[in-house]
XYZ file of C-alpha atoms in Angstrom:
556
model
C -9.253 9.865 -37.141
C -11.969 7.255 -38.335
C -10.973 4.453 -40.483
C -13.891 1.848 -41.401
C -11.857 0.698 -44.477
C -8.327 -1.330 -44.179
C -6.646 -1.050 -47.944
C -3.125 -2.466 -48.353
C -1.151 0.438 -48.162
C -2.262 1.288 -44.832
C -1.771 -2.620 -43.818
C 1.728 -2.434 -44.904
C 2.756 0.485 -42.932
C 0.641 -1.281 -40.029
C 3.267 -4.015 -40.617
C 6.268 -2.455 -40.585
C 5.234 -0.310 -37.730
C 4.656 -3.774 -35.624
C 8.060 -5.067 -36.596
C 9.703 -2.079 -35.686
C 8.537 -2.273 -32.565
C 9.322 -5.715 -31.807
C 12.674 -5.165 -32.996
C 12.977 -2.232 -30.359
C 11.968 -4.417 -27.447
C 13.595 -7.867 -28.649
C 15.986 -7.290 -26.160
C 13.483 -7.056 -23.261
C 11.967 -10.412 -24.523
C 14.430 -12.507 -24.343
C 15.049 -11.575 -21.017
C 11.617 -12.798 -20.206
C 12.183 -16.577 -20.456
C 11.561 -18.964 -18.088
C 14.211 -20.616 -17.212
C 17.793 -18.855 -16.437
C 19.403 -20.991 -19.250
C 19.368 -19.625 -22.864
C 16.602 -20.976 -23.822
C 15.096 -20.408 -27.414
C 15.933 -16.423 -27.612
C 12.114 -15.589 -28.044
C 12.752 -12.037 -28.658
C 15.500 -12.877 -31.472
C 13.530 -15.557 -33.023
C 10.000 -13.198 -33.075
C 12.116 -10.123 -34.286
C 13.781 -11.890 -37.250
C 10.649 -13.693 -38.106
C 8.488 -10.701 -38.452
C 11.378 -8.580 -39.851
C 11.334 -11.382 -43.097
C 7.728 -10.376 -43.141
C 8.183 -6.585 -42.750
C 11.079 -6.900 -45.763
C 8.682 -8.892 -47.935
C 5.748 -6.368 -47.562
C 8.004 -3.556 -48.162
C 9.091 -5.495 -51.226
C 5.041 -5.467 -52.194
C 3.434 -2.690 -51.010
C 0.041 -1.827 -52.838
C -3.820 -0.936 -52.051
C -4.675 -4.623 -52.060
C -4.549 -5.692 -49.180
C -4.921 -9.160 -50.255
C -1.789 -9.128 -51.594
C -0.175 -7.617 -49.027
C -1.367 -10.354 -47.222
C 0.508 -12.601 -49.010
C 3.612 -11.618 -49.323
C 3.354 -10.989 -45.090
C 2.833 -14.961 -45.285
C 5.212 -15.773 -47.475
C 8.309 -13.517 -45.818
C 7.239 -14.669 -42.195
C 6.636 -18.734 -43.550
C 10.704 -18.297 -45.071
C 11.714 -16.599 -42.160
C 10.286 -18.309 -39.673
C 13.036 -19.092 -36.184
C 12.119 -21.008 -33.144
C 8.521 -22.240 -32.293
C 7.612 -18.337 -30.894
C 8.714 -17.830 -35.188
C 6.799 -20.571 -36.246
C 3.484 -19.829 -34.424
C 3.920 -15.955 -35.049
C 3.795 -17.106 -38.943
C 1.051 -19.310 -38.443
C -0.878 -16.506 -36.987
C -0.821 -14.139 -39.922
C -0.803 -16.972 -42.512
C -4.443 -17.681 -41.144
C -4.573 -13.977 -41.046
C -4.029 -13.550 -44.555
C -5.464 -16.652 -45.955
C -8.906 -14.588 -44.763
C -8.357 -11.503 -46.822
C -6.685 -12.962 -49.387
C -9.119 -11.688 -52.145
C -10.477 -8.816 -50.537
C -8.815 -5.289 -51.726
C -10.337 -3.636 -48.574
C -11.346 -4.551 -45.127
C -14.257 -3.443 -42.969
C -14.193 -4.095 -38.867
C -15.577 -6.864 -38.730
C -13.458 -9.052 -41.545
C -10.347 -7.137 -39.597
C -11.627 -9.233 -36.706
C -12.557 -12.475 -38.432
C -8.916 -12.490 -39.816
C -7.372 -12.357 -36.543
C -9.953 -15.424 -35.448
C -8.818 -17.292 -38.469
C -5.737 -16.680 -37.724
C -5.835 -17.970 -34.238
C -7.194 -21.075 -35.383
C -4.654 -21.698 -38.157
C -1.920 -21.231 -35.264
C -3.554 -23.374 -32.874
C -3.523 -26.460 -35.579
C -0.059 -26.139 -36.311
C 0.936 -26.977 -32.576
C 0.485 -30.457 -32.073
C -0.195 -30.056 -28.157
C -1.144 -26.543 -27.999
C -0.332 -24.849 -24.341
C -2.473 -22.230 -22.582
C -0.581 -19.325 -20.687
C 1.671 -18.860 -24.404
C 1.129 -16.648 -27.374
C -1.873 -18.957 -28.633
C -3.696 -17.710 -25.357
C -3.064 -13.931 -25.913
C -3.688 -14.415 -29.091
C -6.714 -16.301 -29.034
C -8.229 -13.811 -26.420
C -7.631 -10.894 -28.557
C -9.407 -12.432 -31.376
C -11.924 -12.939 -29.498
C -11.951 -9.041 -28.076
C -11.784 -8.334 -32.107
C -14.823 -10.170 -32.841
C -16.715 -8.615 -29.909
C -15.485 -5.061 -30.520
C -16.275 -5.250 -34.654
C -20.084 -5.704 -33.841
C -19.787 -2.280 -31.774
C -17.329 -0.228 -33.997
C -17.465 0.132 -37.945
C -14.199 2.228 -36.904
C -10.774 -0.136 -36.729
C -8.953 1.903 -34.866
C -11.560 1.639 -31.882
C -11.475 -1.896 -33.057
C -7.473 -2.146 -32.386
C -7.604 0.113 -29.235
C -9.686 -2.919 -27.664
C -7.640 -5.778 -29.281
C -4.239 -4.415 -27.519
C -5.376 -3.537 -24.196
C -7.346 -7.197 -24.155
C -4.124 -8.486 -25.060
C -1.852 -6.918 -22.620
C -4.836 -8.215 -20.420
C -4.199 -11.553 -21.831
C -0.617 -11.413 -21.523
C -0.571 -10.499 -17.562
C -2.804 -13.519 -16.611
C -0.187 -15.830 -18.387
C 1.182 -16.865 -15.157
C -2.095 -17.849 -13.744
C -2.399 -20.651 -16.669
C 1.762 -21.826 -16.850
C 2.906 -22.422 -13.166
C 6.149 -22.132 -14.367
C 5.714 -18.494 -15.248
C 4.470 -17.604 -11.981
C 6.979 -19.352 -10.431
C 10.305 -17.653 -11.626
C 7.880 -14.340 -11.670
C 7.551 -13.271 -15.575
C 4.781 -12.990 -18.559
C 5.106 -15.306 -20.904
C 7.580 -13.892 -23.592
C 6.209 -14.928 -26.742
C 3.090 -13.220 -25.855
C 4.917 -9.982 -25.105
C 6.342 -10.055 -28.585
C 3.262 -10.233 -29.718
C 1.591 -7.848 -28.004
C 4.115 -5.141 -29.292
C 3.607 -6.084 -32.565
C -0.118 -5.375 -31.752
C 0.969 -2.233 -30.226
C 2.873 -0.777 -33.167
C -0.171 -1.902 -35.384
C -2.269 0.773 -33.371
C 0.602 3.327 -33.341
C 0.265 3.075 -37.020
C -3.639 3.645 -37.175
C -3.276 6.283 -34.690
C -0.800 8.304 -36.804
C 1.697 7.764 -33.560
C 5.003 6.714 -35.844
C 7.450 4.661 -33.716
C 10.861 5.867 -34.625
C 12.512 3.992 -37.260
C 16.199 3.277 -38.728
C 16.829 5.935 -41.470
C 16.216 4.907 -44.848
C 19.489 6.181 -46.051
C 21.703 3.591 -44.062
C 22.364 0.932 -46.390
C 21.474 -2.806 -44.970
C 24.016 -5.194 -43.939
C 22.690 -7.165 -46.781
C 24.045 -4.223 -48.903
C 27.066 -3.494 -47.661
C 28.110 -7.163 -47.733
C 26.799 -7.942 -51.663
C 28.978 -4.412 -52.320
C 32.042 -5.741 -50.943
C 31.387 -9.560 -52.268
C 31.481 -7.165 -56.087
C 34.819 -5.023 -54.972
C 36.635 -8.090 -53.967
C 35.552 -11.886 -54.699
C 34.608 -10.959 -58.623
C 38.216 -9.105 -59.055
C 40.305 -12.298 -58.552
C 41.189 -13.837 -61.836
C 42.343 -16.928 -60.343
C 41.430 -19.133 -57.228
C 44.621 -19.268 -55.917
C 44.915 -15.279 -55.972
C 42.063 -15.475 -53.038
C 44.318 -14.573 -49.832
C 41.389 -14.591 -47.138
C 39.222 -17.775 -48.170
C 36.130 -17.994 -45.611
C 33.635 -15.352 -45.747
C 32.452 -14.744 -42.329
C 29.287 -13.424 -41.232
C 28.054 -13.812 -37.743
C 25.562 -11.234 -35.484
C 26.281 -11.627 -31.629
C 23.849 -10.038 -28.840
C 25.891 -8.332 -26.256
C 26.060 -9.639 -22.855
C 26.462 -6.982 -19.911
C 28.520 -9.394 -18.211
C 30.932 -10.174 -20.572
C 30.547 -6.265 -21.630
C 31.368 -5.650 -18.347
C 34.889 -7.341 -18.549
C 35.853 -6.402 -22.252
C 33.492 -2.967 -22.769
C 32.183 -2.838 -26.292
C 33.524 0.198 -28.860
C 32.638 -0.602 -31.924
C 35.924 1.415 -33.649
C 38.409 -0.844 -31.609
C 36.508 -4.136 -32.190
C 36.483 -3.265 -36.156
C 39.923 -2.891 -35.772
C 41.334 -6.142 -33.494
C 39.161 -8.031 -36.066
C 40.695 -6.026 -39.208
C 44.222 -7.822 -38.098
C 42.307 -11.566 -39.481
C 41.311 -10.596 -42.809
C 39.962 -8.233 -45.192
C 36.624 -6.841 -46.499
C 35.477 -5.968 -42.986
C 32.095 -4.618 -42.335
C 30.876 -4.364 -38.653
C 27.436 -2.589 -37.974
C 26.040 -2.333 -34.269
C 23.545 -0.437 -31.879
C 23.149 -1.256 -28.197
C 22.120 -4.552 -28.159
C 23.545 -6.493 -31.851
C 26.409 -6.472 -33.731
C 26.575 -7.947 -37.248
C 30.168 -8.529 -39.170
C 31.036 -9.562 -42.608
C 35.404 -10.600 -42.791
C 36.752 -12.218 -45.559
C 39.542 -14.516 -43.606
C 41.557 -17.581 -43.637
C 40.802 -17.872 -39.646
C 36.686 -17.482 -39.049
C 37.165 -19.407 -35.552
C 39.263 -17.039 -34.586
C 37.016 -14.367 -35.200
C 34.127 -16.025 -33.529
C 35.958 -16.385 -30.562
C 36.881 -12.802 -30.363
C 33.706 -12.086 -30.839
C 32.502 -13.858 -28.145
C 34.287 -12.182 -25.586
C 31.276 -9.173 -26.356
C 28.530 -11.919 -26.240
C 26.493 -14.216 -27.779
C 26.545 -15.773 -31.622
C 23.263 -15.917 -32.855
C 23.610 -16.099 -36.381
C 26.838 -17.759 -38.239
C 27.446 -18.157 -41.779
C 30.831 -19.147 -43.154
C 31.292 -19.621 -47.269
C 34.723 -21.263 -48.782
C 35.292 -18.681 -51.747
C 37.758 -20.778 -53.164
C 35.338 -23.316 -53.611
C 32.725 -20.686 -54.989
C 34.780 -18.990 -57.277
C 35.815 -22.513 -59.034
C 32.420 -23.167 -59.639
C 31.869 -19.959 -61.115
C 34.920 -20.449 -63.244
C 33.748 -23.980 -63.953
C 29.912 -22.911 -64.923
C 31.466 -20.096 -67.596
C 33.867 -22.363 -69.117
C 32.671 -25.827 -68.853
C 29.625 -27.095 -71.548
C 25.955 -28.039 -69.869
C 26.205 -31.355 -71.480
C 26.589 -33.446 -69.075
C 23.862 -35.612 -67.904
C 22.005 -34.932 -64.497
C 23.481 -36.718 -61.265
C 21.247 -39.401 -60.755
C 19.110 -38.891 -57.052
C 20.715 -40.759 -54.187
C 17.823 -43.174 -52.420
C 18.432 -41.058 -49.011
C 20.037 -37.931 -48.096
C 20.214 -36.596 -43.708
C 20.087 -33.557 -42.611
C 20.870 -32.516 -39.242
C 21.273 -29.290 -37.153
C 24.377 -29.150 -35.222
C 26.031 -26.047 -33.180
C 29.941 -26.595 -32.673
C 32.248 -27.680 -35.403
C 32.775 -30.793 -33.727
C 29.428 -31.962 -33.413
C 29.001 -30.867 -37.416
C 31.662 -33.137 -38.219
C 30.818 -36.392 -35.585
C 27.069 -35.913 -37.515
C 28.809 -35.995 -40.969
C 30.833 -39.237 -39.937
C 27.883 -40.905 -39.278
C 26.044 -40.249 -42.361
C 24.722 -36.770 -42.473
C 24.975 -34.764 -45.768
C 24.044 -31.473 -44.729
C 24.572 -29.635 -41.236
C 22.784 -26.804 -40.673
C 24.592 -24.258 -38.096
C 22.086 -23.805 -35.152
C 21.015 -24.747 -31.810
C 19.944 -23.288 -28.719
C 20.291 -19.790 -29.071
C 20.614 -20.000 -32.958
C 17.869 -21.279 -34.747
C 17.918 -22.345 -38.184
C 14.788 -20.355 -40.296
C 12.521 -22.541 -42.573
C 14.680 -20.963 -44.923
C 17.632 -22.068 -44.012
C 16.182 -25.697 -43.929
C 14.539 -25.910 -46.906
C 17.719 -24.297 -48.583
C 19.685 -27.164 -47.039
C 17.023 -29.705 -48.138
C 17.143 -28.583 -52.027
C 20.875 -28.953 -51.849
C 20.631 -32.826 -50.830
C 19.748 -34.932 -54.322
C 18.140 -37.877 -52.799
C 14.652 -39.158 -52.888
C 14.038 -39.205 -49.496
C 15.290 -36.449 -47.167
C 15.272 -36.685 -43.569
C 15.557 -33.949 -41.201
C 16.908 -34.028 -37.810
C 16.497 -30.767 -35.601
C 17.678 -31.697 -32.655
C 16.260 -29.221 -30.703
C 12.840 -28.846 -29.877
C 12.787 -24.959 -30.333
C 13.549 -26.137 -34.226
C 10.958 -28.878 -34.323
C 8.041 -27.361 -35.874
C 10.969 -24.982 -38.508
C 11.530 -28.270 -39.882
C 8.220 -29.465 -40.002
C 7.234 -26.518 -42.126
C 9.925 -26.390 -44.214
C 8.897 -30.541 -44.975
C 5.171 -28.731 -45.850
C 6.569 -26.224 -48.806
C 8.599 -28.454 -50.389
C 7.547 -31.193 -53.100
C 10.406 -33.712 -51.956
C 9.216 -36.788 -49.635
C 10.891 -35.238 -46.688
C 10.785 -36.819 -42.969
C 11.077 -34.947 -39.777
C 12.007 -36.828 -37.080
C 11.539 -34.986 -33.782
C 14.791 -34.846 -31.873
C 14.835 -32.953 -29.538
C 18.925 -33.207 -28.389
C 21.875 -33.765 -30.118
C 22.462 -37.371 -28.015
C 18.818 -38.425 -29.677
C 20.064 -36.933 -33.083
C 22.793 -39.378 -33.177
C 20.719 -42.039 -31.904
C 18.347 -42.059 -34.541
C 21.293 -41.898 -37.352
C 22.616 -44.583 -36.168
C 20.018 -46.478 -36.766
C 19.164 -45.618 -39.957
C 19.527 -48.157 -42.202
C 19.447 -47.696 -46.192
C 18.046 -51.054 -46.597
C 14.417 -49.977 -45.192
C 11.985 -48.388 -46.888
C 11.166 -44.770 -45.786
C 8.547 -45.881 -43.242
C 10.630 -48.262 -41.733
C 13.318 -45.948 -40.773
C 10.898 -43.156 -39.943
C 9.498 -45.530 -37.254
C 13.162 -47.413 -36.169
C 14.634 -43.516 -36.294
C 11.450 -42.243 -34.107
C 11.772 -45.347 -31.636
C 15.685 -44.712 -31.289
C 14.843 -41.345 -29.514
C 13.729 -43.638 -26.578
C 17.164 -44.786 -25.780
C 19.089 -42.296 -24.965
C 19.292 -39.922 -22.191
C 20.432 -36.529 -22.467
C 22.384 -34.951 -19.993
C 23.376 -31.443 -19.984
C 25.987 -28.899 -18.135
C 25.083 -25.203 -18.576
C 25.100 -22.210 -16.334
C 22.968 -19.492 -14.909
C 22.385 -15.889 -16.550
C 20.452 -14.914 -13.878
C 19.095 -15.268 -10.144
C 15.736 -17.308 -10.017
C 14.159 -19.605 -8.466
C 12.562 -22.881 -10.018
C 11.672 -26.420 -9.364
C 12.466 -25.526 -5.528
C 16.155 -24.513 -6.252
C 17.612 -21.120 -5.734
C 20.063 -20.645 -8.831
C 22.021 -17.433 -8.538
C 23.597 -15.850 -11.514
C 26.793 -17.999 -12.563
C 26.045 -21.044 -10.892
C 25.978 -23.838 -12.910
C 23.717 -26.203 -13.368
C 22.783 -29.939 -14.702
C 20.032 -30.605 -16.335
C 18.166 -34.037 -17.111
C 16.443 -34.237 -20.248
C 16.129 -30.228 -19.952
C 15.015 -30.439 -16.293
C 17.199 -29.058 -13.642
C 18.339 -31.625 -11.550
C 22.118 -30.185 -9.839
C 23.180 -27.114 -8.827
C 26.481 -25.504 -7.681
C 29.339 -23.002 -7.962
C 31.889 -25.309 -9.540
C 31.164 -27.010 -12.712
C 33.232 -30.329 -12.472
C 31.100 -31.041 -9.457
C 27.859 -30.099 -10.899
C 28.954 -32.610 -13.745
C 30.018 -35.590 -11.692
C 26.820 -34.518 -9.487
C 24.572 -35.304 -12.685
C 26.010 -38.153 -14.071
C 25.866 -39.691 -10.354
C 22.047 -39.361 -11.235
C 21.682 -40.246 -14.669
C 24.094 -43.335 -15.116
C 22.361 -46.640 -13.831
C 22.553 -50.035 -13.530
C 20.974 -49.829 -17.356
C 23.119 -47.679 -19.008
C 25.765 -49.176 -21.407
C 27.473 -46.750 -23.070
C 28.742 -42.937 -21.975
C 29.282 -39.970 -24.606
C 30.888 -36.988 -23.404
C 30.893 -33.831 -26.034
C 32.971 -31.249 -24.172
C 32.630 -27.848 -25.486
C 34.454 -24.345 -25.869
C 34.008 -23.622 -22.123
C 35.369 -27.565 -20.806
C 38.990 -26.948 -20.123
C 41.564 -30.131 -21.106
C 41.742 -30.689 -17.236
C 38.459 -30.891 -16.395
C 37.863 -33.435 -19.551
C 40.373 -35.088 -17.951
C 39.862 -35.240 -14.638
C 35.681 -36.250 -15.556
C 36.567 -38.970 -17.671
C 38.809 -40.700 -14.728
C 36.019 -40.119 -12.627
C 33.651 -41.711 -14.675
C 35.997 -44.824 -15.077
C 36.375 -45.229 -11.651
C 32.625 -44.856 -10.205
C 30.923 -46.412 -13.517
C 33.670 -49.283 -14.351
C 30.735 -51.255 -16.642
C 29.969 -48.434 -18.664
C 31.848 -47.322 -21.675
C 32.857 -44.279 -22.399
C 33.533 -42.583 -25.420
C 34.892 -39.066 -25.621
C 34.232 -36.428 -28.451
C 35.594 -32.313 -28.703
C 32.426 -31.128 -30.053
C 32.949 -27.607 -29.443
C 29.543 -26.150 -28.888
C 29.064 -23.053 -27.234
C 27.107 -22.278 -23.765
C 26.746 -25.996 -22.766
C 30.647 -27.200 -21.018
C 29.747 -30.645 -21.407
C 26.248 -33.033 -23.582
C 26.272 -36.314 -22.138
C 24.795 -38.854 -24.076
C 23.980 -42.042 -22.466
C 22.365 -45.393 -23.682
C-alpha cells in the first residue's frame, strides 16, 4: 500500500504503534547498559516517556497532523525521565515544531521533520556524544532526507529510515569505546530504533499486539478506589490506613529466583498492611495501590520481587483536612506572601529526604538512580514552593537535563544547579546563603560541587568486563566519582578498599550514608576503621536508607 500523504490520524496510530513497541522491549533495554551497575534504566525512562506521549495523542487524535504533533510534544515534554527521556522529547518536539501547521505531510516534509528534529535534540545536550541516540538519530534523518528525493511514497521512505537506523545503531560501539568494550549497542538508540520500527509496522498495516482496551488503567482502578473509600470518611480521624501507597517494581530474576513471583499470593501478604489494594502485573512490572498506616513495610516486601522504580506515598489525613477545610472555611484570607528562596532537591531513601530537609530543602522529590523524577514531577514540585527564586538540585546526572526543562516551561526564576551526587547536593546547600542575590548563590552553589568527592559502594548485576576489571555478577564494587575503582566479593572490604583511595592528606571531613543493604555491624565495624586509619579526619555518620548503593561517602 502507497501512502504519499501523512494526515493525523494515521500519525497517531503511527505513535501509539511505536510506544507499544518500546514498551514490549523496555525490558531488553535496560539490560543493554554499559556498566553492570543500575545505571539510568534507559528502557524504563524511554518507555514512560513515550507512553506520556502515546496517552496525550490518544487524548487528541484528529486528521491534523499538526496538532497531533503537539500534543506528542507536550505529553513526551511532561513526561519526560532520564536524559534517554529528555532527548527522546527533544527529538519529536523538533519533530513537531516542523509540521506544526501543516494538516498533511508529503515525503519529503516527513523527512525534514525528522532533520529538524535531530537538530532540536542535538541543542538541548550541552556536550552532545556520538555512538548515543543523537547518532542513530541523526543518521536516520539523514537516510530520510536522501530517501524523500527518491520516494513520494512514506512507507518506502520509513522502510529506509529503520534499516539505516538499525545500521546506525550497530556501529555505536565503533564511536563509544565503552560500548565495545563491555560488548553492547548503545541502549538509548535501541529504544529508539523500536519506536522507529513500530512506526513502519503501523504504515505497513503489520499491528503489533496491544493491551486490550477493555482493561481499565491503573490510573483507573486507583481514582475508583480513592471514590469508594477516601470520599466516604466523614471525619479525619475515621481514616484507619493513612498513607496511600503506590509504587511499580521491575522484577529481578535473581531475587525472583529466591522468592518466585505469583501475583495472587503477593496481593495477599500485602492485603495483611492495609486496605484498598490494587496490584496489576505482566512478566516484567508490577504496579500497587494500598491504603496503609505502614508504606515502608510494603516497599520492603516488595522488594524482595525486585526493583522500585516509581514511589508515591500521600498522607490522607492531611488531604482530607484540607478538603474539609476548603468546603467549610471562607476564601478571604489574603495570599501568603512569596518567600525570597525556596530548594528543591531529589533524594532516594527516607533518610537522605529528611538530612536534605534539615538543611534547608522545601521540597524532596522521590528519585534517583533507577527512579527518575519526570519534568512533571519537577515542575509539580516547583509550583508547590512559593518563593521567588526556586532552585533545583538533581543530584544525579541522569536527572540533569529533567530539571533543566522543567526550569524552561515554567515562568518562575528557577536555577538548576547541576549536581550530579547526593554528597555535591548537600554541598551546594550548605552553602547557600539567603543573604546573596540569586547570582551569587548560583555561582557559590555551582563552585561548592568542586569540593566534595563522591564515593560510592554498589554491586554487580551482571558479568562484564570494564576499565580492565573482570566484575562477575554479585561482586561488589567501589566506585570514584562513578568510576570503578575496587572490586571484590565482600563488601566491607570493597568499602575500606575505596576509602583507602579516596581519603587524603586533603580531606577534612568524612560522611557516611549507609543504606537498606549496610547491616548495623558493618556500619560499625567501617566507622572504627575509619577512626583508626584516618585519625585527622572527621567523621560524621547518617542512616540514609537508600536503596542499591550499601554505603555514599561524602568527603571534603
Amino acid at each position: 500500500m502507497s501512502i504519499t500523504s501523512l494526515d493525523g490520524k494515521r500519525f497517531a496510530e503511527m505513535i501509539i504503534q511505536g510506544a507499544n513497541q518500546l514498551a514490549a522491549h523496555a525490558q531488553m533495554v535496560d539490560a543493554l547498559n554499559v556498566f553492570p551497575v543500575p545505571d539510568g534504566d534507559t528502557g524504563t525512562n524511554m518507555n514512560l516517556s513515550m507512553t506520556s506521549g502515546a496517552k496525550e495523542v490518544q487524548n487528541n487524535v484528529q486528521e491534523h497532523i499538526g496538532k497531533v504533533g503537539a500534543a506528542l510534544s507536550k505529553g513526551l515534554l511532561m513526561g519526560a525521565r532520564g536524559n534517554s527521556g529528555v532527548i527522546l522529547s527533544q527529538l519529536f518536539r523538533g519533530f513537531s515544531k516542523a509540521i506544526e501547521h501543516k494538516a498533511a505531510i508529503t515525503s519529503e516534509e516527513f523527512a525534514q521533520a525528522f532533520e529538524a528534529g535531530v537538530q532540536t535534540a542535538y541543542k538541548a545536550v550541552m556536550k552532545p556524544v556520538e555512538g548515543t541516540i543523537l547518532t542513530v538519530a541523526k543518521d536516520a534523518a539523514k537516510q530520510a532526507v536522501v530517501s524523500a528525493k527518491k520516494h513520494r511514497d512514506i512507507v518506502l521512505v520509513m522502510e529506509e529510515v529503520v534499516a539505516e537506523a538499525n545500521a546506525s545503531l550497530n556501529r555505536t560501539p565503533d564511536l563509544l569505546p565503552v560500548l565495545k568494550e563491555v560488548g553492547v549497542v548503545d541502549s538509548g538508540g535501541q529504544g529508539l530504533v523500536f519506536v522507529y520500527e513500530g512506526f513502519l509496522a503501523e504504515l505497513k498495516g503489520e499491528a503489533l499486539p496491544t493491551r486490550s482496551a477493555n482493561i481499565p488503567s491503573m490510573d483507573e482502578l486507583v481514582n475508583a478506589e480513592h471514590h469508594m473509600n477516601v470520599q466516604g470518611h466523614m471525619n479525619t480521624e475515621d481514616i484507619v490506613f493513612g498513607y496511600c501507597t503506590e509504587f511499580m517494581l521491575r522484577l529481578e530474576a535473581g531475587k525472583v529466583a529466591n522468592h518466585p513471583f505469583d501475583e495472587e499470593s503477593f496481593r495477599q501478604d500485602l492485603s495483611e498492611y492495609g486496605d484498598s489494594l490494587l496490584v496489576i502485573s505482566d512478566e516484567e512490572i508490577v504496579k500497587v495501590h494500598i491504603h496503609s498506616e505502614q508504606p515502608g513495610t510494603c516497599l520492603n516486601y516488595g522488594q524482595q520481587y525486585g526493583s522500585l522504580i516509581k514511589v508515591k506515598i500521600d498522607n490522607m489525613r492531611e488531604q482530607h483536612t484540607a478538603i474539609v477545610n476548603e468546603t467549610t472555611t471562607p476564601l478571604q484570607t489574603a495570599p501568603k506572601e512569596k518567600e525570597q528562596y525556596g530548594v528543591v532537591s531529589v533524594a532516594m531513601g527516607a533518610g537522605i529526604s529528611e538530612l536534605f530537609k534539615s538543611i534547608g530543602a522545601k521540597q524532596v522529590i522521590e528519585g534517583g538512580q533507577t527512579m527518575n523524577p519526570s519534568t512533571e514531577d519537577i515542575v509539580k514540585a516547583v509550583q508547590a514552593v512559593h518563593a521567588e527564586t526556586i532552585i533545583i538540585l538533581p543530584n544525579n546526572k541522569n536527572i540533569i537535563m529533567a530539571a533543566e526543562q522543567a526550569a524552561a516551561v515554567l515562568d518562575e526564576q528557577v536555577i538548576v544547579i547541576p549536581s550530579k551526587t547526593v554528597p555535591q547536593g548537600m554541598a551546594a546547600l550548605l552553602a547557600f546563603n539567603p543573604a546573596l542575590s540569586a547570582e551569587e548563590n548560583e555561582a557559590v552553589m555551582k563552585e561548592a560541587l568542586s569540593h566534595v568527592k563522591t564515593g560510592q559502594i554498589t554491586y554487580a548485576v551482571r558479568d562484564t568486563q570494564i576499565d580492565g576489571l573482570t566484575i562477575e555478577n554479585g561482586d561488589f564494587m567501589g566506585l570514584d566519582e562513578g568510576k570503578i575503582k575496587v572490586k571484590g566479593k565482600e563488601k566491607l572490604q570493597v568499602a575500606k578498599d575505596l576509602l583507602a583511595e579516596m581519603i587524603d592528606e586533603e580531606s577534612e571531613i568524612l560522611t557516611i550514608l549507609h543504606g537498606e543493604d549496610a547491616t548495623n555491624e558493618e556500619v560499625e565495624a567501617l566507622v572504627a576503621f575509619c577512626e583508626e586509619t584516618f585519625e585527622d579526619v572527621e567523621v560524621e555518620v547518617h542512616n540514609g536508607q537508600q536503596p542499591l548503593y550499601a554505603f555514599i561517602f561524602s568527603i571534603e
